[in-house]
Tab-separated table of C-alpha atoms in Angstrom:
chain	number	residue	atom	x	y	z
A	1	UNK	CA	108.533	88.955	80.050
A	2	UNK	CA	106.037	86.467	81.126
A	3	UNK	CA	105.739	84.234	84.136
A	4	UNK	CA	106.989	81.394	82.480
A	5	UNK	CA	110.271	83.207	82.056
A	6	UNK	CA	111.093	83.031	85.546
A	7	UNK	CA	113.798	80.716	86.726
A	8	UNK	CA	113.425	78.769	89.928
A	9	UNK	CA	117.099	79.371	90.619
A	10	UNK	CA	117.032	82.981	90.348
A	11	UNK	CA	116.272	84.709	93.606
A	12	UNK	CA	113.817	87.788	93.352
A	13	UNK	CA	115.739	90.925	93.885
A	14	UNK	CA	112.653	93.351	94.199
A	15	UNK	CA	109.218	93.511	93.043
A	16	UNK	CA	108.728	91.887	89.758
A	17	UNK	CA	105.326	92.715	87.916
A	18	UNK	CA	104.449	91.275	84.867
A	19	UNK	CA	101.692	92.055	82.006
A	20	UNK	CA	98.886	89.540	81.506
A	21	UNK	CA	95.845	89.327	79.373
A	22	UNK	CA	93.058	90.486	81.666
A	23	UNK	CA	89.663	88.647	81.819
A	24	UNK	CA	86.957	91.363	81.927
A	25	UNK	CA	83.324	91.419	81.877
A	26	UNK	CA	81.804	92.467	78.559
A	27	UNK	CA	79.539	95.539	79.377
A	28	UNK	CA	76.958	94.473	76.843
A	29	UNK	CA	76.304	90.979	78.562
A	30	UNK	CA	75.912	92.282	81.844
A	31	UNK	CA	73.259	94.461	83.411
A	32	UNK	CA	75.792	97.061	84.523
A	33	UNK	CA	79.698	96.675	85.719
A	34	UNK	CA	78.721	97.903	89.186
A	35	UNK	CA	76.096	95.054	89.522
A	36	UNK	CA	78.695	92.450	88.989
A	37	UNK	CA	81.173	93.620	91.480
A	38	UNK	CA	81.708	92.371	94.901
A	39	UNK	CA	83.939	93.262	97.753
A	40	UNK	CA	86.831	90.969	98.403
A	41	UNK	CA	85.660	87.413	99.493
A	42	UNK	CA	86.385	87.947	103.225
A	43	UNK	CA	84.824	91.328	103.258
A	44	UNK	CA	81.232	89.927	102.106
A	45	UNK	CA	78.889	89.878	105.281
A	46	UNK	CA	77.184	86.536	105.072
A	47	UNK	CA	74.578	85.478	104.497
A	48	UNK	CA	72.798	89.303	103.945
A	49	UNK	CA	75.539	90.623	101.677
A	50	UNK	CA	75.935	87.403	99.781
A	51	UNK	CA	72.339	87.157	98.802
A	52	UNK	CA	72.312	91.060	98.064
A	53	UNK	CA	75.211	90.304	95.520
A	54	UNK	CA	73.749	87.349	93.917
A	55	UNK	CA	70.141	89.012	93.373
A	56	UNK	CA	72.247	92.122	91.806
A	57	UNK	CA	73.031	90.373	88.719
A	58	UNK	CA	72.881	86.650	87.573
A	59	UNK	CA	76.681	87.107	86.721
A	60	UNK	CA	77.681	88.773	90.075
A	61	UNK	CA	81.635	87.978	90.703
A	62	UNK	CA	80.466	86.420	94.255
A	63	UNK	CA	79.181	83.401	92.527
A	64	UNK	CA	82.707	82.622	91.567
A	65	UNK	CA	84.588	83.819	94.520
A	66	UNK	CA	82.026	82.553	97.165
A	67	UNK	CA	80.251	79.433	95.316
A	68	UNK	CA	77.359	78.096	97.410
A	69	UNK	CA	76.891	74.328	97.462
A	70	UNK	CA	76.729	71.649	100.452
A	71	UNK	CA	79.968	70.497	100.189
A	72	UNK	CA	83.602	72.208	99.534
A	73	UNK	CA	84.186	69.944	96.467
A	74	UNK	CA	80.822	70.904	95.099
A	75	UNK	CA	81.441	74.720	95.662
A	76	UNK	CA	84.474	74.555	93.873
A	77	UNK	CA	83.399	72.546	90.861
A	78	UNK	CA	80.319	75.017	90.556
A	79	UNK	CA	82.764	78.028	90.412
A	80	UNK	CA	84.837	76.176	87.772
A	81	UNK	CA	81.583	75.252	85.741
A	82	UNK	CA	80.443	78.980	86.237
A	83	UNK	CA	83.643	80.256	84.834
A	84	UNK	CA	83.805	77.902	81.903
A	85	UNK	CA	80.152	78.811	81.073
A	86	UNK	CA	80.829	82.646	81.164
A	87	UNK	CA	83.917	82.101	79.107
A	88	UNK	CA	81.864	80.071	76.428
A	89	UNK	CA	78.921	82.494	76.418
A	90	UNK	CA	81.091	85.717	76.068
A	91	UNK	CA	80.239	86.955	79.513
A	92	UNK	CA	83.894	87.269	80.260
A	93	UNK	CA	86.306	88.233	77.517
A	94	UNK	CA	90.178	87.824	77.210
A	95	UNK	CA	91.942	91.012	76.637
A	96	UNK	CA	93.828	90.739	73.283
A	97	UNK	CA	97.310	91.742	74.593
A	98	UNK	CA	99.015	91.407	77.717
A	99	UNK	CA	98.909	94.529	79.769
A	100	UNK	CA	99.537	96.349	83.270
A	101	UNK	CA	96.036	97.689	84.486
A	102	UNK	CA	96.127	101.290	86.463
A	103	UNK	CA	93.192	101.137	88.649
A	104	UNK	CA	91.759	104.102	90.221
A	105	UNK	CA	88.991	104.412	93.190
A	106	UNK	CA	87.732	107.807	93.866
A	107	UNK	CA	85.257	108.740	96.390
A	108	UNK	CA	83.136	112.100	97.099
A	109	UNK	CA	84.936	112.410	100.435
A	110	UNK	CA	88.156	113.248	98.788
A	111	UNK	CA	89.737	109.708	98.691
A	112	UNK	CA	91.774	109.033	95.723
A	113	UNK	CA	93.834	105.773	95.186
A	114	UNK	CA	95.550	104.565	92.366
A	115	UNK	CA	97.406	101.628	91.641
A	116	UNK	CA	98.868	99.021	89.159
A	117	UNK	CA	97.137	95.557	88.737
A	118	UNK	CA	99.586	92.720	87.212
A	119	UNK	CA	101.039	89.509	88.063
A	120	UNK	CA	103.757	89.577	90.644
A	121	UNK	CA	106.278	86.944	91.331
A	122	UNK	CA	105.764	84.994	94.534
A	123	UNK	CA	108.349	84.848	96.838
A	124	UNK	CA	108.699	83.636	100.480
A	125	UNK	CA	108.767	86.116	103.288
A	126	UNK	CA	112.581	85.168	103.762
A	127	UNK	CA	113.246	87.028	100.547
A	128	UNK	CA	112.334	90.120	101.977
A	129	UNK	CA	110.366	91.217	98.759
A	130	UNK	CA	106.718	90.901	100.074
A	131	UNK	CA	106.317	91.243	103.775
A	132	UNK	CA	103.298	89.733	105.699
A	133	UNK	CA	102.321	91.354	108.946
A	134	UNK	CA	99.726	88.590	109.886
A	135	UNK	CA	99.685	84.916	110.442
A	136	UNK	CA	97.189	83.048	108.400
A	137	UNK	CA	94.674	80.284	109.186
A	138	UNK	CA	95.284	77.104	107.646
A	139	UNK	CA	91.402	76.164	106.754
A	140	UNK	CA	91.117	79.301	104.811
A	141	UNK	CA	94.258	79.042	102.830
A	142	UNK	CA	93.171	75.467	101.951
A	143	UNK	CA	89.764	76.616	101.130
A	144	UNK	CA	91.486	79.141	98.541
A	145	UNK	CA	93.661	76.819	97.238
A	146	UNK	CA	91.095	74.461	96.586
A	147	UNK	CA	89.036	77.362	94.839
A	148	UNK	CA	91.884	78.343	92.478
A	149	UNK	CA	93.010	74.840	91.510
A	150	UNK	CA	89.468	74.232	90.386
A	151	UNK	CA	88.972	77.533	88.478
A	152	UNK	CA	92.841	77.918	87.436
A	153	UNK	CA	92.339	81.437	88.144
A	154	UNK	CA	93.222	84.163	90.045
A	155	UNK	CA	89.674	85.430	90.638
A	156	UNK	CA	90.705	88.872	92.825
A	157	UNK	CA	93.757	90.537	93.291
A	158	UNK	CA	95.184	91.247	96.812
A	159	UNK	CA	96.323	94.414	97.876
A	160	UNK	CA	100.015	95.318	98.535
A	161	UNK	CA	101.554	98.713	99.328
A	162	UNK	CA	105.080	100.236	98.836
A	163	UNK	CA	106.995	103.698	99.275
A	164	UNK	CA	108.229	104.255	95.599
A	165	UNK	CA	110.595	106.751	94.087
A	166	UNK	CA	108.179	108.183	91.669
A	167	UNK	CA	109.095	106.058	88.453
A	168	UNK	CA	106.306	103.830	88.346
A	169	UNK	CA	103.721	106.103	89.645
A	170	UNK	CA	104.559	108.508	87.125
A	171	UNK	CA	103.588	106.150	84.551
A	172	UNK	CA	100.206	105.602	86.607
A	173	UNK	CA	99.485	109.387	86.492
A	174	UNK	CA	100.206	109.603	82.677
A	175	UNK	CA	98.030	106.666	81.847
A	176	UNK	CA	95.065	107.891	84.121
A	177	UNK	CA	95.040	110.864	82.048
A	178	UNK	CA	93.781	108.872	78.905
A	179	UNK	CA	90.209	107.692	78.517
A	180	UNK	CA	89.637	104.720	80.596
A	181	UNK	CA	88.774	101.190	79.419
A	182	UNK	CA	85.921	101.213	81.812
A	183	UNK	CA	84.172	103.338	84.674
A	184	UNK	CA	81.715	102.424	87.416
A	185	UNK	CA	80.126	103.679	90.466
A	186	UNK	CA	79.468	100.838	93.096
A	187	UNK	CA	76.730	101.264	95.639
A	188	UNK	CA	79.310	102.389	98.317
A	189	UNK	CA	79.809	105.588	96.408
A	190	UNK	CA	83.190	104.797	95.014
A	191	UNK	CA	83.702	105.221	91.487
A	192	UNK	CA	86.288	102.814	89.714
A	193	UNK	CA	88.086	103.428	86.542
A	194	UNK	CA	90.545	100.641	84.753
A	195	UNK	CA	93.463	101.469	81.978
A	196	UNK	CA	95.811	99.495	80.379
A	197	UNK	CA	99.452	99.719	79.834
A	198	UNK	CA	100.569	97.888	76.827
A	199	UNK	CA	103.441	99.814	75.566
A	200	UNK	CA	106.734	97.851	75.870
A	201	UNK	CA	108.637	101.155	76.681
A	202	UNK	CA	106.065	102.293	79.523
A	203	UNK	CA	105.738	98.680	80.891
A	204	UNK	CA	109.708	98.502	81.098
A	205	UNK	CA	109.847	101.931	83.013
A	206	UNK	CA	107.126	100.651	85.550
A	207	UNK	CA	109.146	97.345	85.816
A	208	UNK	CA	112.536	99.252	86.659
A	209	UNK	CA	110.786	101.546	88.964
A	210	UNK	CA	109.468	98.631	91.036
A	211	UNK	CA	112.827	96.244	90.665
A	212	UNK	CA	114.417	97.598	93.911
A	213	UNK	CA	111.501	97.863	96.091
A	214	UNK	CA	109.535	95.844	98.743
A	215	UNK	CA	106.055	95.435	99.518
A	216	UNK	CA	103.762	95.235	102.289
A	217	UNK	CA	100.894	92.694	102.324
A	218	UNK	CA	97.963	95.322	103.284
A	219	UNK	CA	95.024	92.910	102.611
A	220	UNK	CA	95.072	89.336	101.260
A	221	UNK	CA	97.458	87.354	103.640
A	222	UNK	CA	95.623	84.331	103.059
A	223	UNK	CA	95.666	84.384	99.422
A	224	UNK	CA	99.114	85.245	99.439
A	225	UNK	CA	99.577	82.105	101.368
A	226	UNK	CA	97.692	80.372	98.843
A	227	UNK	CA	99.887	81.647	95.901
A	228	UNK	CA	102.777	80.063	97.826
A	229	UNK	CA	101.103	76.885	98.458
A	230	UNK	CA	100.171	76.402	94.846
A	231	UNK	CA	103.585	77.552	93.296
A	232	UNK	CA	105.266	74.678	95.504
A	233	UNK	CA	102.918	72.478	94.042
A	234	UNK	CA	103.924	73.042	90.329
A	235	UNK	CA	107.334	72.685	88.838
A	236	UNK	CA	108.584	76.155	87.796
A	237	UNK	CA	108.379	77.432	85.662
A	238	UNK	CA	104.691	77.498	85.484
A	239	UNK	CA	101.951	80.210	85.569
A	240	UNK	CA	101.580	79.705	89.193
A	241	UNK	CA	104.894	81.406	89.632
A	242	UNK	CA	102.982	84.417	89.772
A	243	UNK	CA	99.898	85.877	91.476
A	244	UNK	CA	97.517	88.483	90.979
A	245	UNK	CA	97.957	91.893	92.795
A	246	UNK	CA	97.165	95.607	92.943
A	247	UNK	CA	100.358	97.558	94.145
A	248	UNK	CA	99.499	101.006	95.699
A	249	UNK	CA	102.348	103.542	96.118
A	250	UNK	CA	101.435	104.833	99.536
A	251	UNK	CA	104.139	107.684	99.230
A	252	UNK	CA	101.542	109.157	96.570
A	253	UNK	CA	98.284	107.556	97.581
A	254	UNK	CA	98.230	106.749	101.480
A	255	UNK	CA	95.804	104.040	102.462
A	256	UNK	CA	93.237	104.269	105.187
A	257	UNK	CA	93.760	101.664	108.211
A	258	UNK	CA	90.662	100.179	109.858
A	259	UNK	CA	90.067	97.556	112.467
A	260	UNK	CA	88.627	94.063	111.956
A	261	UNK	CA	86.210	93.429	114.455
A	262	UNK	CA	85.282	89.947	116.205
A	263	UNK	CA	81.759	88.405	116.587
A	264	UNK	CA	81.862	85.791	119.209
A	265	UNK	CA	79.315	83.124	118.830
A	266	UNK	CA	77.528	81.354	121.777
A	267	UNK	CA	78.974	83.969	124.379
A	268	UNK	CA	76.279	86.399	125.464
A	269	UNK	CA	77.525	89.806	126.404
A	270	UNK	CA	76.527	89.345	130.084
A	271	UNK	CA	78.757	86.073	130.401
A	272	UNK	CA	81.749	87.944	128.442
A	273	UNK	CA	81.265	90.941	131.107
A	274	UNK	CA	81.035	88.582	134.076
A	275	UNK	CA	84.390	86.839	132.917
A	276	UNK	CA	86.333	90.027	132.837
A	277	UNK	CA	85.149	91.377	136.046
A	278	UNK	CA	87.991	92.461	138.177
A	279	UNK	CA	90.440	92.285	135.157
A	280	UNK	CA	89.419	95.300	133.109
A	281	UNK	CA	87.688	98.258	133.910
A	282	UNK	CA	83.986	98.264	132.728
A	283	UNK	CA	82.006	101.147	131.704
A	284	UNK	CA	78.465	100.865	130.227
A	285	UNK	CA	78.030	103.424	127.502
A	286	UNK	CA	74.307	104.261	126.619
A	287	UNK	CA	75.271	106.159	123.504
A	288	UNK	CA	75.356	105.484	119.529
A	289	UNK	CA	77.912	103.697	117.716
A	290	UNK	CA	79.738	106.801	116.587
A	291	UNK	CA	80.148	107.969	120.203
A	292	UNK	CA	80.894	104.799	121.603
A	293	UNK	CA	83.887	104.561	118.759
A	294	UNK	CA	84.986	108.090	120.043
A	295	UNK	CA	85.334	106.599	123.414
A	296	UNK	CA	87.091	103.710	122.451
A	297	UNK	CA	89.647	105.799	120.532
A	298	UNK	CA	90.038	108.059	123.553
A	299	UNK	CA	90.639	104.908	125.627
A	300	UNK	CA	93.031	103.283	123.426
A	301	UNK	CA	95.410	106.482	123.835
A	302	UNK	CA	96.098	105.533	127.434
A	303	UNK	CA	96.565	101.702	126.574
A	304	UNK	CA	94.640	98.530	125.686
A	305	UNK	CA	90.911	98.976	125.107
A	306	UNK	CA	87.849	97.098	123.424
A	307	UNK	CA	84.090	97.815	122.905
A	308	UNK	CA	81.748	94.889	123.751
A	309	UNK	CA	78.408	95.250	122.000
A	310	UNK	CA	75.264	92.908	121.405
A	311	UNK	CA	73.059	93.349	124.286
A	312	UNK	CA	71.560	96.705	123.156
A	313	UNK	CA	74.476	99.056	124.684
A	314	UNK	CA	78.187	99.543	124.444
A	315	UNK	CA	80.723	98.348	127.319
A	316	UNK	CA	84.077	99.723	127.238
A	317	UNK	CA	86.535	97.613	128.529
A	318	UNK	CA	90.046	99.279	129.366
A	319	UNK	CA	92.792	99.383	132.151
A	320	UNK	CA	93.621	95.838	131.998
A	321	UNK	CA	95.376	94.373	135.144
A	322	UNK	CA	99.133	94.564	134.592
A	323	UNK	CA	99.616	91.130	136.261
A	324	UNK	CA	96.875	89.452	133.917
A	325	UNK	CA	98.839	90.817	130.816
A	326	UNK	CA	102.177	89.657	132.194
A	327	UNK	CA	100.760	86.162	132.895
A	328	UNK	CA	99.064	85.800	129.294
A	329	UNK	CA	101.083	87.865	126.662
A	330	UNK	CA	104.140	86.343	125.381
A	331	UNK	CA	107.209	88.093	126.561
A	332	UNK	CA	109.323	87.068	123.655
A	333	UNK	CA	108.246	89.574	120.986
A	334	UNK	CA	108.985	93.149	120.762
A	335	UNK	CA	107.343	95.703	122.932
A	336	UNK	CA	105.201	97.330	120.110
A	337	UNK	CA	103.940	93.781	119.583
A	338	UNK	CA	103.004	92.925	123.048
A	339	UNK	CA	100.898	96.333	123.214
A	340	UNK	CA	98.986	95.837	120.633
A	341	UNK	CA	95.130	95.412	121.203
A	342	UNK	CA	94.868	92.554	118.837
A	343	UNK	CA	97.590	90.708	120.872
A	344	UNK	CA	95.803	91.431	124.265
A	345	UNK	CA	92.411	90.408	122.614
A	346	UNK	CA	94.023	87.041	121.439
A	347	UNK	CA	96.237	86.260	124.154
A	348	UNK	CA	94.536	87.268	127.180
A	349	UNK	CA	90.697	87.719	126.331
A	350	UNK	CA	90.145	85.090	123.755
A	351	UNK	CA	92.663	82.461	125.062
A	352	UNK	CA	92.558	82.996	128.958
A	353	UNK	CA	89.413	84.629	129.639
A	354	UNK	CA	86.897	83.599	127.356
A	355	UNK	CA	88.212	80.624	125.938
A	356	UNK	CA	87.422	81.085	122.416
A	357	UNK	CA	89.461	79.357	119.645
A	358	UNK	CA	90.631	82.142	117.050
A	359	UNK	CA	90.330	79.603	114.346
A	360	UNK	CA	87.217	77.903	114.884
A	361	UNK	CA	84.323	79.591	112.676
A	362	UNK	CA	81.793	78.131	114.701
A	363	UNK	CA	82.985	80.085	117.724
A	364	UNK	CA	84.363	83.604	116.079
A	365	UNK	CA	83.580	85.408	112.682
A	366	UNK	CA	85.842	88.376	111.515
A	367	UNK	CA	83.908	91.159	110.220
A	368	UNK	CA	85.367	94.591	108.652
A	369	UNK	CA	81.824	96.379	108.916
A	370	UNK	CA	81.397	98.080	112.275
A	371	UNK	CA	77.662	98.420	112.344
A	372	UNK	CA	77.058	95.075	110.833
A	373	UNK	CA	79.374	93.307	113.643
A	374	UNK	CA	76.934	95.030	116.249
A	375	UNK	CA	73.749	94.192	114.390
A	376	UNK	CA	74.865	90.435	113.804
A	377	UNK	CA	75.746	90.190	117.646
A	378	UNK	CA	72.336	91.507	118.807
A	379	UNK	CA	70.466	89.243	116.419
A	380	UNK	CA	72.393	86.146	117.259
A	381	UNK	CA	72.809	86.962	121.035
A	382	UNK	CA	76.424	86.954	120.833
A	383	UNK	CA	79.418	89.419	121.703
A	384	UNK	CA	80.896	91.832	119.280
A	385	UNK	CA	84.263	92.850	120.121
A	386	UNK	CA	85.244	96.107	118.358
A	387	UNK	CA	88.526	97.225	118.131
A	388	UNK	CA	90.486	100.698	116.964
A	389	UNK	CA	92.665	100.434	114.348
A	390	UNK	CA	96.587	100.049	114.275
A	391	UNK	CA	98.652	102.975	112.832
A	392	UNK	CA	100.441	101.924	109.400
A	393	UNK	CA	104.021	102.774	110.702
A	394	UNK	CA	103.644	100.088	113.492
A	395	UNK	CA	102.409	97.484	111.016
A	396	UNK	CA	105.377	98.037	108.705
A	397	UNK	CA	108.145	98.381	111.514
A	398	UNK	CA	106.952	94.888	112.799
A	399	UNK	CA	106.689	93.505	109.394
A	400	UNK	CA	110.259	94.383	108.573
A	401	UNK	CA	111.416	92.721	111.739
A	402	UNK	CA	109.518	89.443	110.649
A	403	UNK	CA	106.987	89.821	113.569
A	404	UNK	CA	103.666	88.572	112.967
A	405	UNK	CA	100.734	90.365	114.111
A	406	UNK	CA	97.621	88.288	115.516
A	407	UNK	CA	95.351	87.344	112.639
A	408	UNK	CA	92.850	89.701	111.133
A	409	UNK	CA	94.492	92.495	113.229
A	410	UNK	CA	94.092	95.353	110.287
A	411	UNK	CA	92.003	96.116	107.461
A	412	UNK	CA	93.569	98.490	104.732
A	413	UNK	CA	91.484	100.180	102.225
A	414	UNK	CA	89.764	101.091	100.103
A	415	UNK	CA	90.131	97.622	98.857
A	416	UNK	CA	90.026	96.517	95.242
A	417	UNK	CA	86.482	95.660	93.971
A	418	UNK	CA	86.375	92.124	92.839
A	419	UNK	CA	85.260	91.511	89.227
A	420	UNK	CA	86.686	94.431	87.249
A	421	UNK	CA	89.666	92.206	85.939
A	422	UNK	CA	90.532	88.606	86.573
A	423	UNK	CA	93.314	86.472	85.590
A	424	UNK	CA	92.894	82.732	83.860
A	425	UNK	CA	96.101	80.932	84.249
A	426	UNK	CA	95.172	78.989	80.687
A	427	UNK	CA	94.940	82.113	78.648
């Protein structure tokens, strides 16, 4: 079965994962596989991380997922030209037969994650098959859609989790007992391995094991929204009916959940603190970052709490004024949503106290790396707002209720490395 075999009138009954002909780097044409990989596009800390990746290898995937030019149109055309050139030169080669790919990430700290990379049939949230838990920013969806249109490719898989019954995962584990197609270790200490499942009977077992399950978007809401937009632009059946994903069975391989932090531009810490005076309890912490994060974790056990940084110290905000929350947090959502730190951050602090638009890139940046957020705030005289992560159970429960969390509320991981396997829609 391929993406062209889907009927527009057929409602999805569950997860429909399809083999595809993976597009992969020829290891003989690049310096090393590690040198051409990248974190997902929205995790790269720009400009430092971007320049580091560009310098790592002239063929680093970042030149496709984050092309650099003066206009959006020029960036997307540059990415398309680069992809065509790498295909013509044999830097990227298409696998001979369609496959599902088993992807493993392993770290010396004991983390082991395995999942399946394939093309998944795109479905609306109302179908209850793929559950989003965060809203998206329209300008990012538009940016990703323009890039995918120009390249006609899914350049990196998004990350989905599901709670399986073992059928598909057993095939994953069997496959991982064989020698891999590729293995590499990236500078973050993670080793990455990739295998292919091409046997029709094994593929059928995997598909049957997924057919009655639903998935939660762990990472990649904007890319999923992009898939939905591009599918709507093309008459079905078309290759746009499916999108590239990594599916991880968290019953076997639980993910880690981390927070995504905010960097507020043009708002010095002193001004941010002055604005919250009398609205939150504020404690100055002259301690290293790990101890400040411990204090944040302790404070969140008793309610909403945030850590501000950017002036050489840390400032713990907790115990918000209940009357302030009553005035600013919408009351028409479940209690679990109203109690989220991200909800209070956006509804109360950003909207009401600091007046920072959440979707204005000139005023706010979303950064996954904690230390990088603090460093950039200190360098730019801005304010870093550090959050404590949400439990996965809270995320999943809200998603099943159809309740969207504030944008960039969570960071599930480890995230798949970009550059190990791509999907070209015309191949």
